[in-house]
């Protein structure tokens, strides 16, 4: 072959990376892209992140609740209001002879659990104890088995009612940060009066009444929780509560069914 033909053959088999860019084969860029895509497989930062399945977070709750009251309130008509003509009582009991009562501040204590289903929604359920107190002027009458009146005393009388209940609330997180959580909530409570006690103050006589049925209520509020550590938080929950007419003993709840409450407590995240 001539010298010119020999040079042409060498040029045809020269490596691609020694060929000037303006004359490189068109498929070289495609080969480079495939090589880059192959390399990406081996870099962890390019791998797709798997979304782990979220587990429900559980918190233990210790709480205390104080509600508003009227220091001096006129009672609504109720089962213990004295009638215009008092018939002879058929059993030992208390008759209220005044239309005014002095109410103590209702207080509650409770414990429960709060379950976080996701970043926004939670459910809380628990058990609580509530003490209601009032003072009024009335008459205590003790009736014998044969229907005779053994004793009749007019005096100031103190009434205390003890309730145990089950509150259930749904929570919606408005703002949730590492150290603060602002939320709204709504729910209800069913309570049973386990003790309805009356004390005749002038003679230190005690009398108890049995209570049928339960007290139902609904509540709506907004709250804020401050984290004191990774697992401990303190919260305050102001709320409005309405107590339905369930034929319960006369109390601040029957005299003033719509009340404002202020709950405060601790949450321990497990």
PDB file of C-alpha atoms in Angstrom:
ATOM      1  CA  UNK A   1       0.000   0.000   0.000  1.00  0.00           C
ATOM      2  CA  UNK A   2       1.043   3.636  -0.474  1.00  0.00           C
ATOM      3  CA  UNK A   3       2.094   5.738   2.492  1.00  0.00           C
ATOM      4  CA  UNK A   4      -1.114   7.776   2.361  1.00  0.00           C
ATOM      5  CA  UNK A   5      -3.274   4.625   2.624  1.00  0.00           C
ATOM      6  CA  UNK A   6      -1.270   3.374   5.620  1.00  0.00           C
ATOM      7  CA  UNK A   7      -1.849   6.667   7.497  1.00  0.00           C
ATOM      8  CA  UNK A   8      -5.573   6.478   6.787  1.00  0.00           C
ATOM      9  CA  UNK A   9      -5.819   2.992   8.333  1.00  0.00           C
ATOM     10  CA  UNK A  10      -4.062   4.070  11.541  1.00  0.00           C
ATOM     11  CA  UNK A  11      -6.392   7.068  11.841  1.00  0.00           C
ATOM     12  CA  UNK A  12      -9.494   4.860  11.615  1.00  0.00           C
ATOM     13  CA  UNK A  13      -8.461   2.689  14.582  1.00  0.00           C
ATOM     14  CA  UNK A  14      -7.255   5.476  16.830  1.00  0.00           C
ATOM     15  CA  UNK A  15      -8.880   5.554  20.378  1.00  0.00           C
ATOM     16  CA  UNK A  16     -11.968   7.735  20.646  1.00  0.00           C
ATOM     17  CA  UNK A  17     -10.578   9.842  23.508  1.00  0.00           C
ATOM     18  CA  UNK A  18      -7.669  10.959  21.249  1.00  0.00           C
ATOM     19  CA  UNK A  19     -10.030  12.272  18.592  1.00  0.00           C
ATOM     20  CA  UNK A  20     -10.761  16.015  18.759  1.00  0.00           C
ATOM     21  CA  UNK A  21     -14.148  16.882  20.303  1.00  0.00           C
ATOM     22  CA  UNK A  22     -15.427  18.471  17.097  1.00  0.00           C
ATOM     23  CA  UNK A  23     -14.952  15.219  15.197  1.00  0.00           C
ATOM     24  CA  UNK A  24     -15.825  12.641  17.965  1.00  0.00           C
ATOM     25  CA  UNK A  25     -18.542  10.054  17.147  1.00  0.00           C
ATOM     26  CA  UNK A  26     -22.098  11.085  18.041  1.00  0.00           C
ATOM     27  CA  UNK A  27     -22.700   7.969  20.132  1.00  0.00           C
ATOM     28  CA  UNK A  28     -19.827   8.820  22.523  1.00  0.00           C
ATOM     29  CA  UNK A  29     -22.084  11.173  24.561  1.00  0.00           C
ATOM     30  CA  UNK A  30     -24.715   8.435  24.891  1.00  0.00           C
ATOM     31  CA  UNK A  31     -22.086   5.984  26.114  1.00  0.00           C
ATOM     32  CA  UNK A  32     -20.884   8.514  28.699  1.00  0.00           C
ATOM     33  CA  UNK A  33     -24.464   9.029  29.990  1.00  0.00           C
ATOM     34  CA  UNK A  34     -24.967   5.292  30.415  1.00  0.00           C
ATOM     35  CA  UNK A  35     -21.685   5.082  32.294  1.00  0.00           C
ATOM     36  CA  UNK A  36     -22.781   7.914  34.654  1.00  0.00           C
ATOM     37  CA  UNK A  37     -26.168   6.289  35.252  1.00  0.00           C
ATOM     38  CA  UNK A  38     -24.428   3.018  36.074  1.00  0.00           C
ATOM     39  CA  UNK A  39     -22.167   4.760  38.580  1.00  0.00           C
ATOM     40  CA  UNK A  40     -25.151   6.437  40.338  1.00  0.00           C
ATOM     41  CA  UNK A  41     -26.388   3.073  41.491  1.00  0.00           C
ATOM     42  CA  UNK A  42     -23.404   2.737  43.822  1.00  0.00           C
ATOM     43  CA  UNK A  43     -23.785   6.080  45.655  1.00  0.00           C
ATOM     44  CA  UNK A  44     -26.034   5.925  48.805  1.00  0.00           C
ATOM     45  CA  UNK A  45     -27.018   9.592  48.474  1.00  0.00           C
ATOM     46  CA  UNK A  46     -28.760   8.792  45.177  1.00  0.00           C
ATOM     47  CA  UNK A  47     -30.785   5.916  46.546  1.00  0.00           C
ATOM     48  CA  UNK A  48     -34.496   6.478  47.123  1.00  0.00           C
ATOM     49  CA  UNK A  49     -35.408   6.816  50.837  1.00  0.00           C
ATOM     50  CA  UNK A  50     -37.993   4.394  52.127  1.00  0.00           C
ATOM     51  CA  UNK A  51     -40.750   5.947  54.265  1.00  0.00           C
ATOM     52  CA  UNK A  52     -40.918   3.948  57.496  1.00  0.00           C
ATOM     53  CA  UNK A  53     -44.305   2.948  58.796  1.00  0.00           C
ATOM     54  CA  UNK A  54     -45.309   5.421  61.538  1.00  0.00           C
ATOM     55  CA  UNK A  55     -46.184   3.918  64.899  1.00  0.00           C
ATOM     56  CA  UNK A  56     -48.731   5.528  67.214  1.00  0.00           C
ATOM     57  CA  UNK A  57     -47.083   7.572  70.000  1.00  0.00           C
ATOM     58  CA  UNK A  58     -48.554   7.009  73.455  1.00  0.00           C
ATOM     59  CA  UNK A  59     -48.459   9.485  76.366  1.00  0.00           C
ATOM     60  CA  UNK A  60     -49.489   9.038  79.991  1.00  0.00           C
ATOM     61  CA  UNK A  61     -51.506  11.987  81.304  1.00  0.00           C
ATOM     62  CA  UNK A  62     -51.937  13.310  84.868  1.00  0.00           C
ATOM     63  CA  UNK A  63     -54.398  16.195  85.114  1.00  0.00           C
ATOM     64  CA  UNK A  64     -56.271  18.539  87.416  1.00  0.00           C
ATOM     65  CA  UNK A  65     -59.331  20.605  86.464  1.00  0.00           C
ATOM     66  CA  UNK A  66     -60.928  23.611  88.157  1.00  0.00           C
ATOM     67  CA  UNK A  67     -64.189  25.099  86.897  1.00  0.00           C
ATOM     68  CA  UNK A  68     -65.893  28.439  87.370  1.00  0.00           C
ATOM     69  CA  UNK A  69     -68.749  28.842  89.822  1.00  0.00           C
ATOM     70  CA  UNK A  70     -71.095  31.425  91.328  1.00  0.00           C
ATOM     71  CA  UNK A  71     -70.310  32.106  94.960  1.00  0.00           C
ATOM     72  CA  UNK A  72     -73.981  32.801  95.642  1.00  0.00           C
ATOM     73  CA  UNK A  73     -76.531  31.480  93.171  1.00  0.00           C
ATOM     74  CA  UNK A  74     -80.265  31.060  93.155  1.00  0.00           C
ATOM     75  CA  UNK A  75     -81.238  27.487  92.439  1.00  0.00           C
ATOM     76  CA  UNK A  76     -83.428  26.396  89.621  1.00  0.00           C
ATOM     77  CA  UNK A  77     -86.501  24.366  90.467  1.00  0.00           C
ATOM     78  CA  UNK A  78     -85.380  20.874  91.388  1.00  0.00           C
ATOM     79  CA  UNK A  79     -86.347  17.761  93.287  1.00  0.00           C
ATOM     80  CA  UNK A  80     -85.241  19.184  96.658  1.00  0.00           C
ATOM     81  CA  UNK A  81     -86.974  22.572  96.455  1.00  0.00           C
ATOM     82  CA  UNK A  82     -89.470  22.992  99.290  1.00  0.00           C
ATOM     83  CA  UNK A  83     -93.101  22.974  98.122  1.00  0.00           C
ATOM     84  CA  UNK A  84     -95.580  25.587  99.293  1.00  0.00           C
ATOM     85  CA  UNK A  85     -97.244  22.987 101.558  1.00  0.00           C
ATOM     86  CA  UNK A  86     -94.905  20.437 103.086  1.00  0.00           C
ATOM     87  CA  UNK A  87     -96.525  17.012 103.434  1.00  0.00           C
ATOM     88  CA  UNK A  88     -95.257  14.630 106.051  1.00  0.00           C
ATOM     89  CA  UNK A  89     -92.109  12.943 104.703  1.00  0.00           C
ATOM     90  CA  UNK A  90     -92.324   9.218 104.018  1.00  0.00           C
ATOM     91  CA  UNK A  91     -88.673   8.506 104.660  1.00  0.00           C
ATOM     92  CA  UNK A  92     -85.631  10.021 106.287  1.00  0.00           C
ATOM     93  CA  UNK A  93     -84.191  12.773 104.158  1.00  0.00           C
ATOM     94  CA  UNK A  94     -83.320  16.383 103.500  1.00  0.00           C
ATOM     95  CA  UNK A  95     -85.748  19.120 102.482  1.00  0.00           C
ATOM     96  CA  UNK A  96     -84.318  22.341 101.072  1.00  0.00           C
ATOM     97  CA  UNK A  97     -86.160  25.357 102.514  1.00  0.00           C
ATOM     98  CA  UNK A  98     -84.080  28.157 100.959  1.00  0.00           C
ATOM     99  CA  UNK A  99     -83.711  29.213  97.347  1.00  0.00           C
ATOM    100  CA  UNK A 100     -80.056  30.182  97.737  1.00  0.00           C
ATOM    101  CA  UNK A 101     -76.973  27.994  97.792  1.00  0.00           C
ATOM    102  CA  UNK A 102     -73.283  28.724  98.173  1.00  0.00           C
ATOM    103  CA  UNK A 103     -71.178  26.607  95.810  1.00  0.00           C
ATOM    104  CA  UNK A 104     -67.584  25.521  96.125  1.00  0.00           C
ATOM    105  CA  UNK A 105     -65.235  25.467  93.159  1.00  0.00           C
ATOM    106  CA  UNK A 106     -65.572  22.124  91.328  1.00  0.00           C
ATOM    107  CA  UNK A 107     -62.243  20.297  91.168  1.00  0.00           C
ATOM    108  CA  UNK A 108     -61.218  17.164  89.296  1.00  0.00           C
ATOM    109  CA  UNK A 109     -58.171  14.921  89.166  1.00  0.00           C
ATOM    110  CA  UNK A 110     -57.509  12.258  86.608  1.00  0.00           C
ATOM    111  CA  UNK A 111     -55.151  10.060  84.643  1.00  0.00           C
ATOM    112  CA  UNK A 112     -55.264   8.642  81.149  1.00  0.00           C
ATOM    113  CA  UNK A 113     -53.494   7.978  77.887  1.00  0.00           C
ATOM    114  CA  UNK A 114     -53.152  10.072  74.739  1.00  0.00           C
ATOM    115  CA  UNK A 115     -52.473   8.297  71.439  1.00  0.00           C
ATOM    116  CA  UNK A 116     -50.988  10.191  68.459  1.00  0.00           C
ATOM    117  CA  UNK A 117     -52.141   8.645  65.190  1.00  0.00           C
ATOM    118  CA  UNK A 118     -50.245  11.094  62.961  1.00  0.00           C
ATOM    119  CA  UNK A 119     -48.789  14.592  63.048  1.00  0.00           C
ATOM    120  CA  UNK A 120     -52.258  16.186  63.358  1.00  0.00           C
ATOM    121  CA  UNK A 121     -54.716  13.857  65.104  1.00  0.00           C
ATOM    122  CA  UNK A 122     -54.704  12.325  68.578  1.00  0.00           C
ATOM    123  CA  UNK A 123     -57.185  10.591  70.870  1.00  0.00           C
ATOM    124  CA  UNK A 124     -57.247  10.806  74.637  1.00  0.00           C
ATOM    125  CA  UNK A 125     -59.152   8.593  77.083  1.00  0.00           C
ATOM    126  CA  UNK A 126     -58.899   8.209  80.832  1.00  0.00           C
ATOM    127  CA  UNK A 127     -60.616   8.204  84.222  1.00  0.00           C
ATOM    128  CA  UNK A 128     -61.205  11.080  86.618  1.00  0.00           C
ATOM    129  CA  UNK A 129     -62.588  11.976  90.036  1.00  0.00           C
ATOM    130  CA  UNK A 130     -64.643  15.124  90.700  1.00  0.00           C
ATOM    131  CA  UNK A 131     -65.753  16.753  93.932  1.00  0.00           C
ATOM    132  CA  UNK A 132     -68.751  19.105  94.034  1.00  0.00           C
ATOM    133  CA  UNK A 133     -69.789  20.978  97.178  1.00  0.00           C
ATOM    134  CA  UNK A 134     -72.526  23.392  98.200  1.00  0.00           C
ATOM    135  CA  UNK A 135     -74.095  24.828 101.347  1.00  0.00           C
ATOM    136  CA  UNK A 136     -77.778  25.659 101.828  1.00  0.00           C
ATOM    137  CA  UNK A 137     -80.413  26.041 104.527  1.00  0.00           C
ATOM    138  CA  UNK A 138     -82.790  23.132 104.920  1.00  0.00           C
ATOM    139  CA  UNK A 139     -84.449  20.609 107.179  1.00  0.00           C
ATOM    140  CA  UNK A 140     -83.362  17.145 108.157  1.00  0.00           C
ATOM    141  CA  UNK A 141     -86.210  14.782 109.083  1.00  0.00           C
ATOM    142  CA  UNK A 142     -85.715  11.294 110.497  1.00  0.00           C
ATOM    143  CA  UNK A 143     -88.676   8.979 109.947  1.00  0.00           C
ATOM    144  CA  UNK A 144     -89.204   5.736 111.857  1.00  0.00           C
ATOM    145  CA  UNK A 145     -90.159   2.439 110.254  1.00  0.00           C
ATOM    146  CA  UNK A 146     -93.824   2.920 111.140  1.00  0.00           C
ATOM    147  CA  UNK A 147     -93.877   6.354 109.445  1.00  0.00           C
ATOM    148  CA  UNK A 148     -93.580   8.521 112.555  1.00  0.00           C
ATOM    149  CA  UNK A 149     -91.250  11.511 112.739  1.00  0.00           C
ATOM    150  CA  UNK A 150     -88.471  10.836 115.211  1.00  0.00           C
ATOM    151  CA  UNK A 151     -86.491  14.009 114.680  1.00  0.00           C
ATOM    152  CA  UNK A 152     -86.751  17.209 112.628  1.00  0.00           C
ATOM    153  CA  UNK A 153     -83.941  19.754 112.510  1.00  0.00           C
ATOM    154  CA  UNK A 154     -83.669  23.010 110.562  1.00  0.00           C
ATOM    155  CA  UNK A 155     -80.052  23.976 109.932  1.00  0.00           C
ATOM    156  CA  UNK A 156     -77.395  24.926 107.478  1.00  0.00           C
ATOM    157  CA  UNK A 157     -76.562  21.806 105.494  1.00  0.00           C
ATOM    158  CA  UNK A 158     -73.430  20.973 103.542  1.00  0.00           C
ATOM    159  CA  UNK A 159     -73.752  18.708 100.516  1.00  0.00           C
ATOM    160  CA  UNK A 160     -70.767  16.977  98.885  1.00  0.00           C
ATOM    161  CA  UNK A 161     -71.016  14.881  95.730  1.00  0.00           C
ATOM    162  CA  UNK A 162     -68.311  12.521  94.511  1.00  0.00           C
ATOM    163  CA  UNK A 163     -68.170  11.542  90.830  1.00  0.00           C
ATOM    164  CA  UNK A 164     -66.009   9.140  88.847  1.00  0.00           C
ATOM    165  CA  UNK A 165     -66.003   9.536  85.093  1.00  0.00           C
ATOM    166  CA  UNK A 166     -64.526   8.548  81.762  1.00  0.00           C
ATOM    167  CA  UNK A 167     -63.487  11.474  79.533  1.00  0.00           C
ATOM    168  CA  UNK A 168     -62.810  10.995  75.805  1.00  0.00           C
ATOM    169  CA  UNK A 169     -61.297  13.771  73.660  1.00  0.00           C
ATOM    170  CA  UNK A 170     -60.105  14.169  70.075  1.00  0.00           C
ATOM    171  CA  UNK A 171     -57.121  16.509  69.535  1.00  0.00           C
ATOM    172  CA  UNK A 172     -56.021  18.408  66.421  1.00  0.00           C
ATOM    173  CA  UNK A 173     -52.512  19.878  66.368  1.00  0.00           C
ATOM    174  CA  UNK A 174     -52.457  23.436  64.999  1.00  0.00           C
ATOM    175  CA  UNK A 175     -48.746  24.034  65.580  1.00  0.00           C
ATOM    176  CA  UNK A 176     -46.364  21.246  66.531  1.00  0.00           C
ATOM    177  CA  UNK A 177     -42.709  22.036  67.208  1.00  0.00           C
ATOM    178  CA  UNK A 178     -39.944  20.355  69.191  1.00  0.00           C
ATOM    179  CA  UNK A 179     -40.695  22.298  72.390  1.00  0.00           C
ATOM    180  CA  UNK A 180     -44.257  23.589  71.976  1.00  0.00           C
ATOM    181  CA  UNK A 181     -47.535  22.160  70.752  1.00  0.00           C
ATOM    182  CA  UNK A 182     -50.679  24.242  70.166  1.00  0.00           C
ATOM    183  CA  UNK A 183     -53.887  22.277  69.611  1.00  0.00           C
ATOM    184  CA  UNK A 184     -57.682  22.324  69.690  1.00  0.00           C
ATOM    185  CA  UNK A 185     -59.810  19.564  71.141  1.00  0.00           C
ATOM    186  CA  UNK A 186     -63.393  18.437  71.655  1.00  0.00           C
ATOM    187  CA  UNK A 187     -65.045  15.537  73.408  1.00  0.00           C
ATOM    188  CA  UNK A 188     -67.295  14.443  76.214  1.00  0.00           C
ATOM    189  CA  UNK A 189     -67.437  12.794  79.618  1.00  0.00           C
ATOM    190  CA  UNK A 190     -69.783  10.320  81.279  1.00  0.00           C
ATOM    191  CA  UNK A 191     -69.765  10.429  85.102  1.00  0.00           C
ATOM    192  CA  UNK A 192     -71.394   8.440  87.880  1.00  0.00           C
ATOM    193  CA  UNK A 193     -72.185   9.961  91.267  1.00  0.00           C
ATOM    194  CA  UNK A 194     -70.845   7.365  93.712  1.00  0.00           C
ATOM    195  CA  UNK A 195     -71.604   9.346  96.873  1.00  0.00           C
ATOM    196  CA  UNK A 196     -74.151  12.076  97.690  1.00  0.00           C
ATOM    197  CA  UNK A 197     -73.565  13.131 101.309  1.00  0.00           C
ATOM    198  CA  UNK A 198     -75.365  15.693 103.499  1.00  0.00           C
ATOM    199  CA  UNK A 199     -74.101  17.002 106.829  1.00  0.00           C
ATOM    200  CA  UNK A 200     -76.446  18.832 109.229  1.00  0.00           C
ATOM    201  CA  UNK A 201     -74.019  21.405 110.631  1.00  0.00           C
ATOM    202  CA  UNK A 202     -75.892  22.324 113.822  1.00  0.00           C
ATOM    203  CA  UNK A 203     -76.023  18.683 115.054  1.00  0.00           C
ATOM    204  CA  UNK A 204     -73.210  17.085 113.035  1.00  0.00           C
ATOM    205  CA  UNK A 205     -75.611  14.557 111.533  1.00  0.00           C
ATOM    206  CA  UNK A 206     -74.678  12.767 108.305  1.00  0.00           C
ATOM    207  CA  UNK A 207     -77.134  11.527 105.713  1.00  0.00           C
ATOM    208  CA  UNK A 208     -76.532   9.835 102.347  1.00  0.00           C
ATOM    209  CA  UNK A 209     -78.751   9.579  99.292  1.00  0.00           C
ATOM    210  CA  UNK A 210     -78.492   7.061  96.455  1.00  0.00           C
ATOM    211  CA  UNK A 211     -78.192   8.508  92.937  1.00  0.00           C
ATOM    212  CA  UNK A 212     -79.510   6.884  89.791  1.00  0.00           C
ATOM    213  CA  UNK A 213     -78.291   7.443  86.238  1.00  0.00           C
ATOM    214  CA  UNK A 214     -75.179   9.221  84.998  1.00  0.00           C
ATOM    215  CA  UNK A 215     -74.095  12.771  84.200  1.00  0.00           C
ATOM    216  CA  UNK A 216     -73.159  13.425  80.558  1.00  0.00           C
ATOM    217  CA  UNK A 217     -71.283  16.507  79.366  1.00  0.00           C
ATOM    218  CA  UNK A 218     -69.585  17.885  76.255  1.00  0.00           C
ATOM    219  CA  UNK A 219     -66.530  20.118  76.047  1.00  0.00           C
ATOM    220  CA  UNK A 220     -64.625  22.222  73.513  1.00  0.00           C
ATOM    221  CA  UNK A 221     -61.311  23.955  74.056  1.00  0.00           C
ATOM    222  CA  UNK A 222     -57.830  24.918  72.991  1.00  0.00           C
ATOM    223  CA  UNK A 223     -54.579  23.984  74.705  1.00  0.00           C
ATOM    224  CA  UNK A 224     -50.828  24.376  74.675  1.00  0.00           C
ATOM    225  CA  UNK A 225     -48.112  21.944  75.760  1.00  0.00           C
ATOM    226  CA  UNK A 226     -44.534  22.864  76.686  1.00  0.00           C
ATOM    227  CA  UNK A 227     -41.907  20.140  76.571  1.00  0.00           C
ATOM    228  CA  UNK A 228     -39.599  20.105  79.615  1.00  0.00           C
ATOM    229  CA  UNK A 229     -37.474  17.331  78.122  1.00  0.00           C
ATOM    230  CA  UNK A 230     -37.566  14.601  75.528  1.00  0.00           C
ATOM    231  CA  UNK A 231     -40.357  12.725  77.304  1.00  0.00           C
ATOM    232  CA  UNK A 232     -41.992  15.122  79.794  1.00  0.00           C
ATOM    233  CA  UNK A 233     -44.381  17.963  78.979  1.00  0.00           C
ATOM    234  CA  UNK A 234     -46.635  20.329  80.938  1.00  0.00           C
ATOM    235  CA  UNK A 235     -49.922  21.497  79.438  1.00  0.00           C
ATOM    236  CA  UNK A 236     -52.832  23.873  80.089  1.00  0.00           C
ATOM    237  CA  UNK A 237     -56.263  23.328  78.514  1.00  0.00           C
ATOM    238  CA  UNK A 238     -58.892  26.070  78.956  1.00  0.00           C
ATOM    239  CA  UNK A 239     -62.305  24.872  77.809  1.00  0.00           C
ATOM    240  CA  UNK A 240     -66.052  25.439  77.764  1.00  0.00           C
ATOM    241  CA  UNK A 241     -68.182  22.595  79.142  1.00  0.00           C
ATOM    242  CA  UNK A 242     -71.893  21.952  79.014  1.00  0.00           C
ATOM    243  CA  UNK A 243     -73.623  19.571  81.426  1.00  0.00           C
ATOM    244  CA  UNK A 244     -76.808  18.002  80.119  1.00  0.00           C
ATOM    245  CA  UNK A 245     -79.954  17.641  82.227  1.00  0.00           C
ATOM    246  CA  UNK A 246     -79.654  14.043  83.447  1.00  0.00           C
ATOM    247  CA  UNK A 247     -81.784  14.257  86.636  1.00  0.00           C
ATOM    248  CA  UNK A 248     -78.751  14.380  88.893  1.00  0.00           C
ATOM    249  CA  UNK A 249     -78.627  15.853  92.428  1.00  0.00           C
ATOM    250  CA  UNK A 250     -78.732  19.627  92.589  1.00  0.00           C
ATOM    251  CA  UNK A 251     -75.278  21.163  92.199  1.00  0.00           C
ATOM    252  CA  UNK A 252     -73.429  23.984  90.450  1.00  0.00           C
ATOM    253  CA  UNK A 253     -73.804  21.923  87.287  1.00  0.00           C
ATOM    254  CA  UNK A 254     -77.603  21.954  87.439  1.00  0.00           C
ATOM    255  CA  UNK A 255     -77.713  25.628  88.429  1.00  0.00           C
ATOM    256  CA  UNK A 256     -75.168  26.691  85.799  1.00  0.00           C
ATOM    257  CA  UNK A 257     -74.850  23.985  83.103  1.00  0.00           C
ATOM    258  CA  UNK A 258     -72.498  26.004  80.852  1.00  0.00           C
ATOM    259  CA  UNK A 259     -69.178  26.433  82.613  1.00  0.00           C
ATOM    260  CA  UNK A 260     -65.613  27.413  81.874  1.00  0.00           C
ATOM    261  CA  UNK A 261     -62.878  25.024  82.923  1.00  0.00           C
ATOM    262  CA  UNK A 262     -59.112  25.261  83.280  1.00  0.00           C
ATOM    263  CA  UNK A 263     -57.237  21.966  83.120  1.00  0.00           C
ATOM    264  CA  UNK A 264     -53.555  21.610  83.844  1.00  0.00           C
ATOM    265  CA  UNK A 265     -51.362  18.539  83.963  1.00  0.00           C
ATOM    266  CA  UNK A 266     -48.340  16.521  82.883  1.00  0.00           C
ATOM    267  CA  UNK A 267     -47.841  14.260  79.872  1.00  0.00           C
ATOM    268  CA  UNK A 268     -45.149  11.581  79.867  1.00  0.00           C
ATOM    269  CA  UNK A 269     -44.350  10.331  76.365  1.00  0.00           C
ATOM    270  CA  UNK A 270     -43.425   6.665  76.255  1.00  0.00           C
TER     271      UNK A 270
END
